[in-house]
XYZ file of C-alpha atoms in Angstrom:
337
model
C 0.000 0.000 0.000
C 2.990 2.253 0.133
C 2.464 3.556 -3.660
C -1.322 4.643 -2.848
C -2.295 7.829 -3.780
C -5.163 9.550 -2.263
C -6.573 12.645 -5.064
C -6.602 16.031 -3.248
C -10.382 17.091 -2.515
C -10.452 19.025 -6.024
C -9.907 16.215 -8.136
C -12.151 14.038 -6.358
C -14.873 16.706 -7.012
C -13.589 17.058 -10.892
C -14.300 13.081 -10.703
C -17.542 13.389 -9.260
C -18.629 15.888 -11.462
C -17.608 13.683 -14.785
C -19.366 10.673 -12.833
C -22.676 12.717 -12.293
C -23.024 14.543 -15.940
C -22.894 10.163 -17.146
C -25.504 9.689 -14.802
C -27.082 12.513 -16.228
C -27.762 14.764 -12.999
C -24.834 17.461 -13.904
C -24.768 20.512 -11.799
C -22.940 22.921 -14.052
C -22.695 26.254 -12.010
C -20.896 23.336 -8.907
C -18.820 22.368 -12.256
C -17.642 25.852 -13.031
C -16.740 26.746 -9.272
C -14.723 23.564 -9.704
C -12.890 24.306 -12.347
C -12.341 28.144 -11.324
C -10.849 26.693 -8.042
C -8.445 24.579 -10.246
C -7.459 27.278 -12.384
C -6.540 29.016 -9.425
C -4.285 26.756 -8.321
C -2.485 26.911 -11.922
C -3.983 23.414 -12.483
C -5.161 24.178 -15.799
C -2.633 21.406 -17.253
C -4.571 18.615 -14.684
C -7.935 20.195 -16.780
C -6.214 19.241 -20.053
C -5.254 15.979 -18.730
C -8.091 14.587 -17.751
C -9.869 16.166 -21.578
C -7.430 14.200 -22.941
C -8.747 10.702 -21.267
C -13.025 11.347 -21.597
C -14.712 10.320 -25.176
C -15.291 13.162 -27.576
C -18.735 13.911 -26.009
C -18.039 13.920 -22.542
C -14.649 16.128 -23.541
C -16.687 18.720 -25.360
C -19.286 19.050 -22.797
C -16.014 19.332 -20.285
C -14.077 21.974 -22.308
C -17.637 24.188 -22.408
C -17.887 24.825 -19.456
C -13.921 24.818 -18.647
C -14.386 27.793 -21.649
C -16.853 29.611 -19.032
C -15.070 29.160 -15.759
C -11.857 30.469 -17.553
C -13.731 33.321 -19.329
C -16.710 33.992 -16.870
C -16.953 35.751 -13.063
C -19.540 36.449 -10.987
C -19.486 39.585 -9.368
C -19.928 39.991 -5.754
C -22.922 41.921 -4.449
C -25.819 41.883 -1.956
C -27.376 38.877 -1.757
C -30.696 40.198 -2.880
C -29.248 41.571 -6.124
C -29.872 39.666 -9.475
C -26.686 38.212 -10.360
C -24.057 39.646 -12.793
C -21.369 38.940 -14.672
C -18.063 39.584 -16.034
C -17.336 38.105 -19.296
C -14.740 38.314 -21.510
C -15.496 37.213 -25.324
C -13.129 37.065 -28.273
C -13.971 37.289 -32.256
C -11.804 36.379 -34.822
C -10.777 38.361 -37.619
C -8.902 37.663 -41.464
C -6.360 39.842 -42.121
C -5.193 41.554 -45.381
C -2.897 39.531 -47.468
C 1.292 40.664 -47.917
C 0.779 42.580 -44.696
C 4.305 44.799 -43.877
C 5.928 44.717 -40.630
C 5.499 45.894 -37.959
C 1.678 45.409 -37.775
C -0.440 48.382 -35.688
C -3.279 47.287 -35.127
C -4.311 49.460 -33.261
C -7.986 50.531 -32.172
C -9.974 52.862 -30.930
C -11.083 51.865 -27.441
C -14.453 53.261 -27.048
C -15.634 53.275 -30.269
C -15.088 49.675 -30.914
C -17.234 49.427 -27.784
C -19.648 51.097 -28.577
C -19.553 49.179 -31.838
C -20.179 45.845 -30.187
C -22.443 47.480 -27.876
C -25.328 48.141 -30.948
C -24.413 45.377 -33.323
C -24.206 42.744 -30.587
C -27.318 44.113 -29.281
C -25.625 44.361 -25.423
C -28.184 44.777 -23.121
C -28.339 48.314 -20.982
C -26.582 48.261 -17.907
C -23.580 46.153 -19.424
C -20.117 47.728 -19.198
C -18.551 47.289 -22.759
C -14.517 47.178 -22.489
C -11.915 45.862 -25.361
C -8.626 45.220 -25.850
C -6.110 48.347 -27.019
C -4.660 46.572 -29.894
C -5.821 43.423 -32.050
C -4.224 40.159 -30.595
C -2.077 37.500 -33.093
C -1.943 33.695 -32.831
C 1.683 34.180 -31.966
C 0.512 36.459 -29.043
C -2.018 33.779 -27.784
C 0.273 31.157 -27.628
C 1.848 32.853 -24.511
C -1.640 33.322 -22.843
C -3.253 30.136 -20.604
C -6.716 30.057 -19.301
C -5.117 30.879 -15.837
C -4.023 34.026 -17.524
C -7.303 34.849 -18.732
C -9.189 33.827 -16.077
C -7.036 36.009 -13.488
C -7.709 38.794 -16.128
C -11.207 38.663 -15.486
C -11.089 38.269 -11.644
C -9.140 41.318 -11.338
C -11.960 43.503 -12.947
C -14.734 41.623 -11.268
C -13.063 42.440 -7.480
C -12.517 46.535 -9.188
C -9.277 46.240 -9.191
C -7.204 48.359 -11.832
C -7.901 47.150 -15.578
C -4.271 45.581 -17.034
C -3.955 44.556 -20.788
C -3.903 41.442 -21.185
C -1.017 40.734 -23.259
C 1.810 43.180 -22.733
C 3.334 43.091 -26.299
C 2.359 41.785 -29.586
C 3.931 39.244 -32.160
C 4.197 39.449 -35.988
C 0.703 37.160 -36.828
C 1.851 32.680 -38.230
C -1.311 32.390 -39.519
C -3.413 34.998 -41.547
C -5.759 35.918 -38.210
C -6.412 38.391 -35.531
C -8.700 38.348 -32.248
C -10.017 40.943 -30.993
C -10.634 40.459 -27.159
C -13.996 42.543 -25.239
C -15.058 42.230 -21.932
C -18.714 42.563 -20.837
C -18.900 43.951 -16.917
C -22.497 43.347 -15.571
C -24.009 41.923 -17.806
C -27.087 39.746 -16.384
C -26.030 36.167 -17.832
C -22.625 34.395 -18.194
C -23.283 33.724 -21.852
C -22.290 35.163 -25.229
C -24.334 36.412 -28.349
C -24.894 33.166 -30.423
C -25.686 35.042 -33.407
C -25.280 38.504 -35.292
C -27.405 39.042 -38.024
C -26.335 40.316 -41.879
C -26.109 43.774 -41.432
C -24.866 43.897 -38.529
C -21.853 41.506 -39.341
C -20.962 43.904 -41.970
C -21.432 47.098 -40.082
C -19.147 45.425 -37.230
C -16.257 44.389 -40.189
C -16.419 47.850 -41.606
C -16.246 49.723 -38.848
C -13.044 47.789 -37.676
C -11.606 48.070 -40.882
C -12.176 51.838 -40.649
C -9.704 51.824 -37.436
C -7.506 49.210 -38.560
C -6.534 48.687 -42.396
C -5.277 45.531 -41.409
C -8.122 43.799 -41.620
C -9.563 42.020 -44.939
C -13.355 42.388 -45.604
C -14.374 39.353 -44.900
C -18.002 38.933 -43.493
C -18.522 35.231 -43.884
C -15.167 34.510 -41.808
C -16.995 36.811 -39.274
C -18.771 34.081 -36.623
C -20.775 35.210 -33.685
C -18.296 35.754 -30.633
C -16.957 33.021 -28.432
C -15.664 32.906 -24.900
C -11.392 33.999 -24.875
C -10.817 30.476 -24.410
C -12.043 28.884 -27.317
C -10.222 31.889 -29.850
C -6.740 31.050 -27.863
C -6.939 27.496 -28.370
C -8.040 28.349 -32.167
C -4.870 30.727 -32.285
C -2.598 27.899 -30.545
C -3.273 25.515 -33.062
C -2.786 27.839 -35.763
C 0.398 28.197 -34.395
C 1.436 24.409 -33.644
C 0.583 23.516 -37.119
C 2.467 26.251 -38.974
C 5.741 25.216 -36.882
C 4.934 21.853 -38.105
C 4.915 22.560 -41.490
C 7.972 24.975 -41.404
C 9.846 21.847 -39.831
C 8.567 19.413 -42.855
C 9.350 21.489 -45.439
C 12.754 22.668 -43.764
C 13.819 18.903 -44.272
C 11.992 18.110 -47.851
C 14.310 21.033 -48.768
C 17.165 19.867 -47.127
C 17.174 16.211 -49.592
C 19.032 15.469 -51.886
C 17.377 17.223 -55.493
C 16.759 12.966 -56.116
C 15.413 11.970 -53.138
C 13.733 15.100 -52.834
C 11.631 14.610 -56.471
C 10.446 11.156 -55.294
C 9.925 11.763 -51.576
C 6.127 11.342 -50.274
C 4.631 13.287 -47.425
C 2.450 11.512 -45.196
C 0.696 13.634 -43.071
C -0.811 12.084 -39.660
C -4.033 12.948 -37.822
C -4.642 10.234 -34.871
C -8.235 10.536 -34.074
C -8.239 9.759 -30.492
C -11.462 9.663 -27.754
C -10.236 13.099 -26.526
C -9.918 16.884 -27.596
C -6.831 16.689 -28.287
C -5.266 14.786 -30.812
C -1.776 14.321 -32.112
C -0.818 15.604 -35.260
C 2.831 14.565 -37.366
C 4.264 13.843 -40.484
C 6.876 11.189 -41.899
C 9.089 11.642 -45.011
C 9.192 8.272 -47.309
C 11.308 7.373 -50.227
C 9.530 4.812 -51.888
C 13.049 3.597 -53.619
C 14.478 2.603 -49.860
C 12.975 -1.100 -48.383
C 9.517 -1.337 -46.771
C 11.011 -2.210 -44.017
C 13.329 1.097 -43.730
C 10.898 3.126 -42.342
C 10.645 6.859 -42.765
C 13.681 8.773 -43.888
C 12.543 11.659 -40.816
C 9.749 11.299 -38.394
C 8.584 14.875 -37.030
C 7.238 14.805 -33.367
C 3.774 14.912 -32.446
C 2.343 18.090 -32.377
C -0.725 17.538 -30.021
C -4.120 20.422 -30.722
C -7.085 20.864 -29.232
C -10.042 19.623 -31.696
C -13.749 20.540 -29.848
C -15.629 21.911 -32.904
C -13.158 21.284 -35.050
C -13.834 18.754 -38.219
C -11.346 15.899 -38.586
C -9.815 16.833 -41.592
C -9.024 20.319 -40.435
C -5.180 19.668 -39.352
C -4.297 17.763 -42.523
C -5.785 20.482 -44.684
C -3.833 23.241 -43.134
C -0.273 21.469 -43.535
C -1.222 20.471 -46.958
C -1.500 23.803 -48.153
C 1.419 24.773 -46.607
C 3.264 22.408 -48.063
C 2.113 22.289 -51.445
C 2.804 26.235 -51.352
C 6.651 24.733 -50.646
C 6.886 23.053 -53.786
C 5.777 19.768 -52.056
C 3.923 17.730 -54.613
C 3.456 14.015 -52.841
C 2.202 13.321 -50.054
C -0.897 11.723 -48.634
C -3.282 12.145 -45.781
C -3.511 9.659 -42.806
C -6.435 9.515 -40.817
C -4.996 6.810 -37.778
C -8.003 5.574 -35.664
C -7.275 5.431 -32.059
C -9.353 2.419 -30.262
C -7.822 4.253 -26.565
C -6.217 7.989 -26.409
């Protein structure tokens, strides 16, 4: 008995919590005090962890609400008041093509509020606050849910408001986030939807501040919760490196290895949210039994939302754009994660 290990009371309520949502008698605001509490404790990676482990379902009804507790505060008043909330949202934004460096982007503080105040539709009484400067996936990739959620705590308790990333990044990917916070507002959600005109009011009035951005109304989805646009930026990120590493090494064959060399690109479609990503470089000229000429390692990303084939498409491109020419797509099916 000597090798026993007892869970600390938080992750025997994290258990709980998973056991009761399969039983189907979930208590979700318990679940988000939960997994506030382990953010707290800069136990976000323990989150992850256990994501990692659940089936798909079960990880995406996990990673909601993880999403919320991260991105979500309520404020602290007299019992007899109607709740309220702080909440801090993200959208995500093309930019122009061949963009010079450095990048501004730079806006105008209280008229983008007031710009997501009428074509989000925020209800009176809500605070409106946004972020100085558009964030980068680069940028993101140094933020963590603790991060965030500490963010948000500090402006619930009225203490000072701090930016939340101190310095920006030229943008891997062609995207940009721009973060808001909502302070009072009555429920912990988002907008799920913004209608025609307003989605092109919203686009044009940002591009009005900051020429970065390409017109691009489609790409323009209804807000989501900080959380959900940093993962989104992280991947971006994970899977550009990837590529850069792929094609660094195609280019570094010989010119007749390097004609005849296929690309297999990996996506291991596991019972989690995350799943690892990686590709292998064969010459079909060497034995079967050779193996790869170079193995990249696994590049793990978060996949909630995501479809399948979304990974593989990305490096593909990128590739191809390299001059790569063969290669093939691997879809490897994952009985356990």
């Amino acid at each position: 008995m000597s090798g026993w290990y007892r869970p600390d009371p938080l992750t025997r309520d994290l258990i709980h919590l998973i056991n009761a949502r399969r039983h189907d008698h979930g208590d979700s605001e318990l679940a988000i005090e939960i997994l506030q509490a382990l953010l707290e404790q800069d136990r976000e990676h323990d989150v992850l962890t256990v994501l990692a482990a659940l089936d798909e379902e079960m990880a995406e009804w996990l990673f909601d609400l993880l999403a919320e507790a991260a991105c979500s505060v309520l404020i602290e008043g007299s019992p007899d008041d109607d709740p309220a909330y702080a909440v801090l949202g993200s959208l995500e934004l093309s930019l122009q093509a061949n963009l010079a460096a450095p990048l501004g982007l730079k806006i105008d503080q209280e008229k983008t509020a007031e710009l997501l105040r009428h074509c989000l539709h925020i209800p009176a009484g809500t605070i409106v606050t946004v972020e100085p400067r558009l964030l980068t996936d680069t940028t993101f990739d140094f933020i963590t849910l603790q991060k965030l959620h500490e963010h948000l705590s500090g402006m619930a308790h009225s203490h000072r408001r701090r930016a939340i990333a101190a310095r920006l990044h030229p943008p891997v990917e062609s995207a940009a986030f721009l973060l808001f916070e909502l302070y009072g507002a009555r429920e912990s959600a988002l907008p799920e939807t913004i209608q025609d005109d307003d989605r092109e009011l919203l686009l044009r009035g940002l591009m009005d501040q900051c020429p970065e951005i390409a017109l691009a109304t489609s790409m323009l989805d209804a807000p989501v919760y900080a959380a959900y646009g940093m993962f989104d930026a992280q991947n971006a990120v994970r899977l550009h490196r990837l590529a850069d590493e792929t094609a660094a090494v195609w280019h570094g064959l010989d010119s007749p290895v390097r004609s005849r060399a296929i690309v297999h690109l990996h996506t291991q479609c596991g019972n989690g949210v995350y799943m690892p990503v990686w590709t292998d470089l064969f010459d079909p000229d060497l034995p079967e039994d050779h193996g790869p000429v170079w193995t990249s390692p696994d590049v793990w990303v978060f996949t909630a939302d995501l479809p399948i084939e979304w990974p593989g498409e990305m490096l593909t491109n990128r590739l191809l754009a390299e001059g790569c020419t063969r290669f093939e797509n691997h879809i490897v099916e994952a009985s356990e994660n």
